[in-house]
Coordinates of C-alpha atoms in Angstrom, one line a residue:
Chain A
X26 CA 20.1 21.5 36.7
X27 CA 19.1 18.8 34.2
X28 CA 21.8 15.8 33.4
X29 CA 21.0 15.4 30.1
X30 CA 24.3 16.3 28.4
X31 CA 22.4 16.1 24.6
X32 CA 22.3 18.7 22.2
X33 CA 19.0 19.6 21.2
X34 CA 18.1 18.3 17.8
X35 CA 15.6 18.6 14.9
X36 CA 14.2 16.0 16.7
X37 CA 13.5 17.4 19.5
X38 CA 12.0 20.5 17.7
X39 CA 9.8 18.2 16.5
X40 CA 8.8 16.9 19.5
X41 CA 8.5 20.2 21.3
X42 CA 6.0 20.7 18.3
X43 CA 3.9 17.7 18.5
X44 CA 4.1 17.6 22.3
X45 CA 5.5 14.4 23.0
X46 CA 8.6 15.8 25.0
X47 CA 9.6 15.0 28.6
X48 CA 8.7 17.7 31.2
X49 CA 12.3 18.1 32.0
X50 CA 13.3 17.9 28.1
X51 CA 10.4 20.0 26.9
X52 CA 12.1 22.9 29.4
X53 CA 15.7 22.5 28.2
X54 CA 14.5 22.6 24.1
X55 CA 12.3 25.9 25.4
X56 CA 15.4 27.4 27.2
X57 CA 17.6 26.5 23.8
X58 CA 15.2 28.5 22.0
X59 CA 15.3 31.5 23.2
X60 CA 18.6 32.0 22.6
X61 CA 17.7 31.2 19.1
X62 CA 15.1 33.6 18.2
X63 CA 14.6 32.4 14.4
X64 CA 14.3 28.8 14.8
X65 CA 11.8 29.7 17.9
X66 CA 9.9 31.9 15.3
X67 CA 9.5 28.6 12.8
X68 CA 8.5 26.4 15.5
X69 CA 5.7 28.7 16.6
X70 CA 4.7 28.9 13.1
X71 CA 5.0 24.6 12.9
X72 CA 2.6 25.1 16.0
X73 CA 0.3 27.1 14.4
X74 CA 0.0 25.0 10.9
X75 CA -0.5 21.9 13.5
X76 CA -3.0 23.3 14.9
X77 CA -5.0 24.6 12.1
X78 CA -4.3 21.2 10.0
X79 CA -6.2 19.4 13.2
X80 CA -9.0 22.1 13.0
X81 CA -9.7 21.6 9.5
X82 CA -9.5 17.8 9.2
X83 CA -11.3 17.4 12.7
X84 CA -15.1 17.8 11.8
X85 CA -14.7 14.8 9.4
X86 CA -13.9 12.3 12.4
X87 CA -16.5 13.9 14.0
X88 CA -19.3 12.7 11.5
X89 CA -21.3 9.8 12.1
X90 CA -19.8 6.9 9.4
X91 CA -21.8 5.5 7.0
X92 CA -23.3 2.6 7.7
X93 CA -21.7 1.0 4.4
X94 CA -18.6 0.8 7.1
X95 CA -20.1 -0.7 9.8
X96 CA -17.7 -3.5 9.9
X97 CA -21.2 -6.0 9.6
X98 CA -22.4 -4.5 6.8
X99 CA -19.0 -5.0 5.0
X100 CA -19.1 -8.6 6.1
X101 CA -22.3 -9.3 5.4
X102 CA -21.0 -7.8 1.2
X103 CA -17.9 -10.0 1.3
X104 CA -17.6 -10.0 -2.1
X105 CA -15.7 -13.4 -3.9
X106 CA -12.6 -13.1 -5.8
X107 CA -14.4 -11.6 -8.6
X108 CA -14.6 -8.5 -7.0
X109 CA -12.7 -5.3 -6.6
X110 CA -10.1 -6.6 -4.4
X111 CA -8.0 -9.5 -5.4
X112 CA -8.6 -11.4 -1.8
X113 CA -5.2 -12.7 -0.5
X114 CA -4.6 -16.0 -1.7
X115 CA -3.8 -19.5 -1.1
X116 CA -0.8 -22.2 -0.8
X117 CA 3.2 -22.3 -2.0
X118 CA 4.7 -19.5 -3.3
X119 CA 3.7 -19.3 -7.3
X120 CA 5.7 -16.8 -8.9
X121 CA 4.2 -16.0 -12.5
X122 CA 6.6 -14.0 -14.6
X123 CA 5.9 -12.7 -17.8
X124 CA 8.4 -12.0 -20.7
X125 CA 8.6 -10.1 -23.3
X126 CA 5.7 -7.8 -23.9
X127 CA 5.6 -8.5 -27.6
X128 CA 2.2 -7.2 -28.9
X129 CA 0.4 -6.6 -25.5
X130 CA -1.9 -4.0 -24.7
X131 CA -2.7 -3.9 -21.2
X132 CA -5.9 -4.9 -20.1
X133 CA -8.0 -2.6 -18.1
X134 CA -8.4 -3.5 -14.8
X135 CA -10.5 -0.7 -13.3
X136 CA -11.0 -1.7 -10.1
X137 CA -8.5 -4.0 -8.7
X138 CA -6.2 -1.7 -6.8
X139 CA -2.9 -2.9 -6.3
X140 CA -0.7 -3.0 -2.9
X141 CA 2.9 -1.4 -3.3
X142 CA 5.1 -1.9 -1.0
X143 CA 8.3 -0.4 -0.4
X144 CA 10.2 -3.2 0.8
X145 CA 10.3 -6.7 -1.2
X146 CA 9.2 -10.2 -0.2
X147 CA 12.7 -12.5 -0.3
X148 CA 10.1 -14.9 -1.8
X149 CA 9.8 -12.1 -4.6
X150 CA 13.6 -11.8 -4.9
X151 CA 14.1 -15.0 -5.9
X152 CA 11.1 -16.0 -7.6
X153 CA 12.6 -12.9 -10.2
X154 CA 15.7 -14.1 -10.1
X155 CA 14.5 -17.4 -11.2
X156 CA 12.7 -15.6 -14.2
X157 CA 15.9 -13.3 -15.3
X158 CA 17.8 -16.7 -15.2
X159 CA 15.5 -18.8 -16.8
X160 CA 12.7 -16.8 -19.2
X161 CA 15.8 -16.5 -21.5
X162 CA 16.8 -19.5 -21.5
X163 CA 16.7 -21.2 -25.2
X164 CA 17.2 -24.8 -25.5
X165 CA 16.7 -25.8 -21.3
X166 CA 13.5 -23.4 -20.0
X167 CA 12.0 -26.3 -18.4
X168 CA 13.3 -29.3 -16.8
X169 CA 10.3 -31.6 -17.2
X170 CA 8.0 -30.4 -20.1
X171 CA 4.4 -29.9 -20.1
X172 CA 3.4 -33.2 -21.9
X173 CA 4.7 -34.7 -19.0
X174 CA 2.3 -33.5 -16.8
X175 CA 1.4 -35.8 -14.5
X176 CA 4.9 -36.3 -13.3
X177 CA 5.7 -33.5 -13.2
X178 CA 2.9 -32.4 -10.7
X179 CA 3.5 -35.7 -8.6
X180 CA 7.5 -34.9 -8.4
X181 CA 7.0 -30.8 -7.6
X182 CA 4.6 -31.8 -4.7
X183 CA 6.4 -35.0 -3.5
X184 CA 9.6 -32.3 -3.3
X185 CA 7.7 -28.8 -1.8
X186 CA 5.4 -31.5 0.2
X187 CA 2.8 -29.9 -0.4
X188 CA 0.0 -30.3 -3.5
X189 CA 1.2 -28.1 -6.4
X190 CA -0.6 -27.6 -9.5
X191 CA -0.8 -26.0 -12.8
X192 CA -3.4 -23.2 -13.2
X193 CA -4.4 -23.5 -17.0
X194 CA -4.1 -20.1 -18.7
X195 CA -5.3 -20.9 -21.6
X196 CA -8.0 -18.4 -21.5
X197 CA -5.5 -15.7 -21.1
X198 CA -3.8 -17.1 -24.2
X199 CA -0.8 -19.1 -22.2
X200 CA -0.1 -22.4 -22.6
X201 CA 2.1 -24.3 -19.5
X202 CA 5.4 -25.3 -21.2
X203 CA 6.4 -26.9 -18.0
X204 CA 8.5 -26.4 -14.7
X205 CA 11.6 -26.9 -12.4
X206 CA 12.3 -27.1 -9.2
X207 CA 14.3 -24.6 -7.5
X208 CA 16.7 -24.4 -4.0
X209 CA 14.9 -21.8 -1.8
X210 CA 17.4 -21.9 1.5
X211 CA 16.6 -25.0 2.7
X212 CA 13.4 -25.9 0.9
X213 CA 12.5 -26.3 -2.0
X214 CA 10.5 -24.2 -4.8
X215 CA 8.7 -24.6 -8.0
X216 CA 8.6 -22.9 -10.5
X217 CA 6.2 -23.1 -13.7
X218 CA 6.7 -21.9 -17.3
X219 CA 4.0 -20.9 -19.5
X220 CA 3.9 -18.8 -23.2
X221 CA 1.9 -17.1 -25.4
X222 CA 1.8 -17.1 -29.5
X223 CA 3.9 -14.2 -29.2
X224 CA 6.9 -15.4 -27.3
X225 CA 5.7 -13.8 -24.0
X226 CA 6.4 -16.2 -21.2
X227 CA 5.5 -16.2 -17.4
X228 CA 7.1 -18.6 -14.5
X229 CA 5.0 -19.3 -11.9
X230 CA 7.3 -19.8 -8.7
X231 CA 5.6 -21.4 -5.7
X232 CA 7.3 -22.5 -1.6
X233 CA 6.2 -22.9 1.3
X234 CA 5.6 -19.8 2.9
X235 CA 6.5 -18.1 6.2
X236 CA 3.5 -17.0 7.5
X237 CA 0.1 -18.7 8.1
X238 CA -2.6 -17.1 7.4
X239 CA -3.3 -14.9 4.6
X240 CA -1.8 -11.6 3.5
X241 CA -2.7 -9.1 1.1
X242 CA -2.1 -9.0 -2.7
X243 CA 1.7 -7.0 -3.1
X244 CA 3.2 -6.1 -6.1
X245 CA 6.7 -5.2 -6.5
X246 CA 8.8 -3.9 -9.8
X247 CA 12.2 -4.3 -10.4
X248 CA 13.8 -2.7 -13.6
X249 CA 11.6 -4.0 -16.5
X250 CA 10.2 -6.8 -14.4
X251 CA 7.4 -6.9 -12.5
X252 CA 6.2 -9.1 -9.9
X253 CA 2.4 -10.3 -7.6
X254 CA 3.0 -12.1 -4.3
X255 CA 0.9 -12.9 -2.1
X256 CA 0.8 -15.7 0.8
X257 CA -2.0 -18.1 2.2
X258 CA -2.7 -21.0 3.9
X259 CA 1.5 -21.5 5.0
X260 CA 2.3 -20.8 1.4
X261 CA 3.8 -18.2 -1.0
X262 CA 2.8 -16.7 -4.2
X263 CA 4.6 -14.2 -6.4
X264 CA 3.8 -12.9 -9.5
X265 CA 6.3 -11.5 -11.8
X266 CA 7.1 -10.3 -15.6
X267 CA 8.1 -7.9 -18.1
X268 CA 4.6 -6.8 -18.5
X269 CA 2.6 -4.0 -17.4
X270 CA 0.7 -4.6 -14.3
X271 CA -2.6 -4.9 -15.3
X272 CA -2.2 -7.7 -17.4
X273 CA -0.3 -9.4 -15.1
X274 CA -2.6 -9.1 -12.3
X275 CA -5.7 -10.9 -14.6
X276 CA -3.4 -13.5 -15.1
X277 CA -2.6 -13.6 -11.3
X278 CA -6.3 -13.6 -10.0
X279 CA -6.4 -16.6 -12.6
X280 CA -4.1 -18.8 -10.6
X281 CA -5.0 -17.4 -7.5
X282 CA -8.5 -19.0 -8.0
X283 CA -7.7 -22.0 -9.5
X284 CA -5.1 -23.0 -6.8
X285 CA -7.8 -22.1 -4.1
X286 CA -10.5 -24.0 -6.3
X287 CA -12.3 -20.9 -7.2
X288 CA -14.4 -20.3 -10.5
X289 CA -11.8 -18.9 -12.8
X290 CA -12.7 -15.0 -12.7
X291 CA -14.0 -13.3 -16.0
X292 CA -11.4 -12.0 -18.0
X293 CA -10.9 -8.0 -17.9
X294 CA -12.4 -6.5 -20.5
Chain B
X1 CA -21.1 -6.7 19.0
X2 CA -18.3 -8.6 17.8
X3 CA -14.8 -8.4 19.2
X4 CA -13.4 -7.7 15.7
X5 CA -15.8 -5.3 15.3
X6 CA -15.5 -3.6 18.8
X7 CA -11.7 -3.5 17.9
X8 CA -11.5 -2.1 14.0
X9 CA -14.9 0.4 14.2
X10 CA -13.2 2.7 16.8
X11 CA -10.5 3.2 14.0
X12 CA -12.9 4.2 11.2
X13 CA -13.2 8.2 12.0
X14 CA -9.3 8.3 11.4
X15 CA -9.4 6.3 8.4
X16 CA -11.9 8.4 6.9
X17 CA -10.2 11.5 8.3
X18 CA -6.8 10.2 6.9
X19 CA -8.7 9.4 3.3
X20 CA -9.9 12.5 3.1
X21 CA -6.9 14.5 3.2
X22 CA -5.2 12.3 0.8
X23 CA -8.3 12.1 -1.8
X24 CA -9.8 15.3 -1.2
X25 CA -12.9 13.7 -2.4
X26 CA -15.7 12.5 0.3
X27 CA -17.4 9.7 -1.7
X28 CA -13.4 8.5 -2.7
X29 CA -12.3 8.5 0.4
X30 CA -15.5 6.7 1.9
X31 CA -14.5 4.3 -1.0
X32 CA -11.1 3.7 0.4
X33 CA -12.0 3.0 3.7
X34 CA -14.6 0.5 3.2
X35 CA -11.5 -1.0 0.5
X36 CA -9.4 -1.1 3.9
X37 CA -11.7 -2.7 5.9
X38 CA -12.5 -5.5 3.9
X39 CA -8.8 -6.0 3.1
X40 CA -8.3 -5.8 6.8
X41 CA -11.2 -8.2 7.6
X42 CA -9.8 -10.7 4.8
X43 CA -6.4 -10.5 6.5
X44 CA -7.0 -10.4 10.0
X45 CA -6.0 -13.4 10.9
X46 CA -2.6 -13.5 9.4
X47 CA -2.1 -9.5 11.0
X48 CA 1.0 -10.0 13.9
X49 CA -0.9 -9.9 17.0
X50 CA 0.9 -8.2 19.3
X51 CA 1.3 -5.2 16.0
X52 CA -0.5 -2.4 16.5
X53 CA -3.5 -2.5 14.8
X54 CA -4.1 1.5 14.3
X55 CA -0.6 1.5 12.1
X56 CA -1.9 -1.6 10.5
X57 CA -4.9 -0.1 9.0
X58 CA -3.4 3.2 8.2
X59 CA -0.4 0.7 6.5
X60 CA -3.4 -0.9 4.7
X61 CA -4.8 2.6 3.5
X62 CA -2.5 4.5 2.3
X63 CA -0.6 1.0 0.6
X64 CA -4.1 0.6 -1.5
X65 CA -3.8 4.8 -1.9
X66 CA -0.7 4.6 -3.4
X67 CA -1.5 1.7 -5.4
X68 CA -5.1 4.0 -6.8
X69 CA -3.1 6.8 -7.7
X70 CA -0.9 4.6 -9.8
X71 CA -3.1 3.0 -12.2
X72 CA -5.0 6.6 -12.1
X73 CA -1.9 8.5 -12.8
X74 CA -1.2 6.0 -15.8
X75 CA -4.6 6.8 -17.5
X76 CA -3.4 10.3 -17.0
X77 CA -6.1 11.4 -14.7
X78 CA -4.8 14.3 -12.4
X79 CA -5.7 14.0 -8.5
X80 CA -4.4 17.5 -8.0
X81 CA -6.0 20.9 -7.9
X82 CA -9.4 19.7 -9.6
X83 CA -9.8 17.4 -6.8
X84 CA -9.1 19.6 -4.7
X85 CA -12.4 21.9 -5.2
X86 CA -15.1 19.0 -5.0
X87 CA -14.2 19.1 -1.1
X88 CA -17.5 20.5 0.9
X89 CA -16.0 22.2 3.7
X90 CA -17.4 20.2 6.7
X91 CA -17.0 23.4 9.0
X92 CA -19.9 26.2 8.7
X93 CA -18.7 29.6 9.3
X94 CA -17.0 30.7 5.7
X95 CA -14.1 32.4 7.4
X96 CA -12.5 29.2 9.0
X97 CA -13.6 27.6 5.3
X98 CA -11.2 30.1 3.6
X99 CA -8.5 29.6 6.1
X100 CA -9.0 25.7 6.6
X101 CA -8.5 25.6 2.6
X102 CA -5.2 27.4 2.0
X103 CA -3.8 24.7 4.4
X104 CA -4.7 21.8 2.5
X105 CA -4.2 23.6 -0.3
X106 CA -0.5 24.0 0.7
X107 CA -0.8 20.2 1.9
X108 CA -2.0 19.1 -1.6
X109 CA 1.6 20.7 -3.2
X110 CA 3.3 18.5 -0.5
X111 CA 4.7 15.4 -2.3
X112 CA 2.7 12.7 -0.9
X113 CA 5.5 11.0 1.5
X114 CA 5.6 14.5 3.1
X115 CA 1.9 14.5 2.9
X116 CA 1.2 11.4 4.8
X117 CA 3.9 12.0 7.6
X118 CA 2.4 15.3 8.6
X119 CA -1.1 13.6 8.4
X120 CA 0.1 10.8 10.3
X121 CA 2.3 12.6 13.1
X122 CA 0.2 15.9 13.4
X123 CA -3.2 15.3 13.0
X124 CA -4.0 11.1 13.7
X125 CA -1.5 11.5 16.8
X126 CA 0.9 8.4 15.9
X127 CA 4.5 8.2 17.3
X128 CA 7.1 8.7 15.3
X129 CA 7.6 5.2 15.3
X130 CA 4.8 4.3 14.3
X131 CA 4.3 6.4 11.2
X132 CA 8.2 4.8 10.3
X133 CA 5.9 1.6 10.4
X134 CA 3.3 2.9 8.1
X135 CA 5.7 4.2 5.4
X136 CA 8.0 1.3 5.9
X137 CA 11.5 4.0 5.8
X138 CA 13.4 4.0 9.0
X139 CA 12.5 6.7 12.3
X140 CA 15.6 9.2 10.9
X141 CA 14.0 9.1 7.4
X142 CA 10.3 10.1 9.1
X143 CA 11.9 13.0 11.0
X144 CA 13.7 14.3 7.9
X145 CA 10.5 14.3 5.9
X146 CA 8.6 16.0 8.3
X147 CA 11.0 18.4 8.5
X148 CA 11.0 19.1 4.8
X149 CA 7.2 18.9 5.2
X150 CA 7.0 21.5 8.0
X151 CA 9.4 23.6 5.6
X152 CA 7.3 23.8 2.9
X153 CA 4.3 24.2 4.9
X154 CA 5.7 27.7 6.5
X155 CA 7.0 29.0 3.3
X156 CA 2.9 28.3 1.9
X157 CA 1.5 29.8 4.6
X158 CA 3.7 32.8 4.4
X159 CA 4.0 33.2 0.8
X160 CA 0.5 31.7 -0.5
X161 CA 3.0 30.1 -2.9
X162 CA 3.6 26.1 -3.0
X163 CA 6.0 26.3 -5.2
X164 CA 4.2 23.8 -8.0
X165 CA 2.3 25.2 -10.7
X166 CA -1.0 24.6 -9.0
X167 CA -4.3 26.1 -9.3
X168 CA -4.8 28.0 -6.7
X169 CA -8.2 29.9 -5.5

């Protein structure tokens, strides 16, 4: 007689379905069953759907694939940052948050497909914490303003250790209005302040990263705020703001080029 | 050939598979695929190396899907049951055509959580664990919705009905 002392489970329906039970398992889930005539009759059925799901969808793996796939030919096409895809970016963690939507019409961004994910970046998390704390914020936004430039990019990259720098939006109708920096466990993070003739402001947060490497573009929403991140080179970028995504993802491939050195992409139509 | 190459092209049949299914649309779901290759080949080398690169690309797919549908569903452009009918039946003999579509038909009605754990589970052959990888929601949470998938599916292919106000042929 078989040891195993555990009841049988939807799980192990499941696997009796899909075939990925144990010989000895597979015999004691069959034996349960047919003293259980209606739940037998559904897992038949579960059989049969499997099978004629695997029919259907088989002849299409089948096919010969397009030579537009051949992983050459899709090298060969790499396309710059202009393209479709927003190519993972580059180094500390920028977070760009924009508030207040005053006015804004999103801008079409027809082929830049976005990455959701279900789960957060902790840079993200604080990077829009730093933008509910601070985008209201009256009299103090910044700590060093944006006529002081220069020291203020020598200090943020003398404290992140690496080279941090402002990405000028003025195309996209932001001006910088200056920066902070910010604990992030025990580094340290920047974080950048721009707005627009409406009042709409973005914070660009930026730390070293945890990764090396690059990863892809992520977006994330949280209530009314929404947020890019992406990491390269050791460092992390998030982008985040009361805005709709679109817009914020134009102003995103901005920085993203200008902190890898890129030409500054064309502005969405 | 190259050793990335050699590694990621074995994948692509899946991926197309996979795209299919969720676009119901051949020159779409080519589309998608090539879209996860290059975002695969621009991230390769930050990918974990001892992950398993099957769940990575399918992670990468259906993460670019689900970010399509949003900005397509926000222009109000309906992926359902109009989709549904630009799909060329691959297979030739019209009696496993009729009976091939009133699956995915039933599939389509799934919501798409469902839709991709039954995709990922019954038909591209990945563990349990790794379609919890893929959808990023813990092994309990994929056995539930696949459950509630294989629920619905039965009460389709009994009733004909998917319980949404779909289009149906």
């Amino acid at each position: 007689m078989s040891g195993d002392p555990r009841p049988v489970g939807e799980d192990d329906l499941h696997g009796l379905i899909d075939g990925r039970l144990e010989p000895e398992r597979q015999a004691l889930v069959e034996a349960w069953l047919r003293g259980n005539p209606a739940r037998a009759a559904e897992v038949s059925a579960d059989r049969a759907l499997r099978e004629r799901l695997r029919a259907r969808l088989a002849p299409i793996a089948e096919e010969a694939i397009p030579a537009r796939l051949r992983v050459a030919n899709i090298r060969s096409r790499h396309r710059p940052i202009t393209g479709r895809w927003l190519p993972v970016a580059a180094a500390a963690v920028l977070c760009l948050a924009v508030g207040g939507a005053a006015g804004w019409f999103g801008h079409a961004v027809r082929q830049v497909p976005t990455v959701t994910l279900a789960r957060t970046e902790p840079a993200t998390d604080d990077a829009v914490a730093a933008f509910r704390t601070y985008v209201v914020e009256a009299v103090h936004p910044v700590e060093v303003r944006a006529d002081e430039k220069p020291h203020l990019v020598t200090w943020l990259s003398k404290r992140l250790g690496r080279a941090v720098t402002t990405p000028d939006l003025t195309a996209y109708g932001f001006r910088l209005m200056g920066g902070r920096l910010l604990p992030a466990g025990s580094e340290s993070a920047a974080m950048l302040m721009y707005d627009d003739d409406h009042g709409t402001r973005l914070t660009l947060y930026s730390r070293v990263g945890d990764a090396d490497g690059r990863t892809v573009f992520r977006f994330a929403r949280e209530g009314d705020v929404a947020a890019f991140s992406w990491v390269d080179g050791g460092m992390s970028y998030v982008v985040t703001g009361r805005t709709d995504e679109a817009r914020l993802l134009t102003v995103a491939q901005a920085v993203d080029a200008q902190v890898r050195g890129l030409p500054v992409p064309p502005r969405q139509p | 050939m190259d050793e990335i190459a050699a590694l990621i092209e074995p994948q692509i049949p899946a991926l197309r598979r996979y795209a299919v299914a969720l676009l119901r649309d051949r020159e779409a779901a080519d589309d998608l695929v090539q879209d996860t290759l290059e975002r695969a080949l621009s991230g390769w080398s930050g990918r974990r190396r001892d992950g398993d690169l099957r769940a990575w690309l399918f992670t990468i797919e259906r993460n670019l899907f689900l970010g399509t549908v949003r900005r397509r569903g926000r222009r109000g452009v309906d992926l359902g049951a109009e989709a549904l009918e630009q799909v060329p039946d691959p297979g030739a003999d019209p009696e496993t055509a009729m009976g091939a579509r009133d699956v995915l038909t039933g599939l389509d009605a799934l919501p798409e959580e469902q839709r991709s754990v039954l995709l990922l589970v019954a038909v591209e052959d990945l563990s349990y664990a790794e379609a919890a990888q893929v959808l990023g929601v813990p092994l309990g949470t994929v056995m539930s919705r696949l459950s509630r998938a294989r629920e619905r599916m039965r009460s389709f292919l009994e009733t004909g009905r998917t319980g949404l106000l779909r289009r149906v042929k």
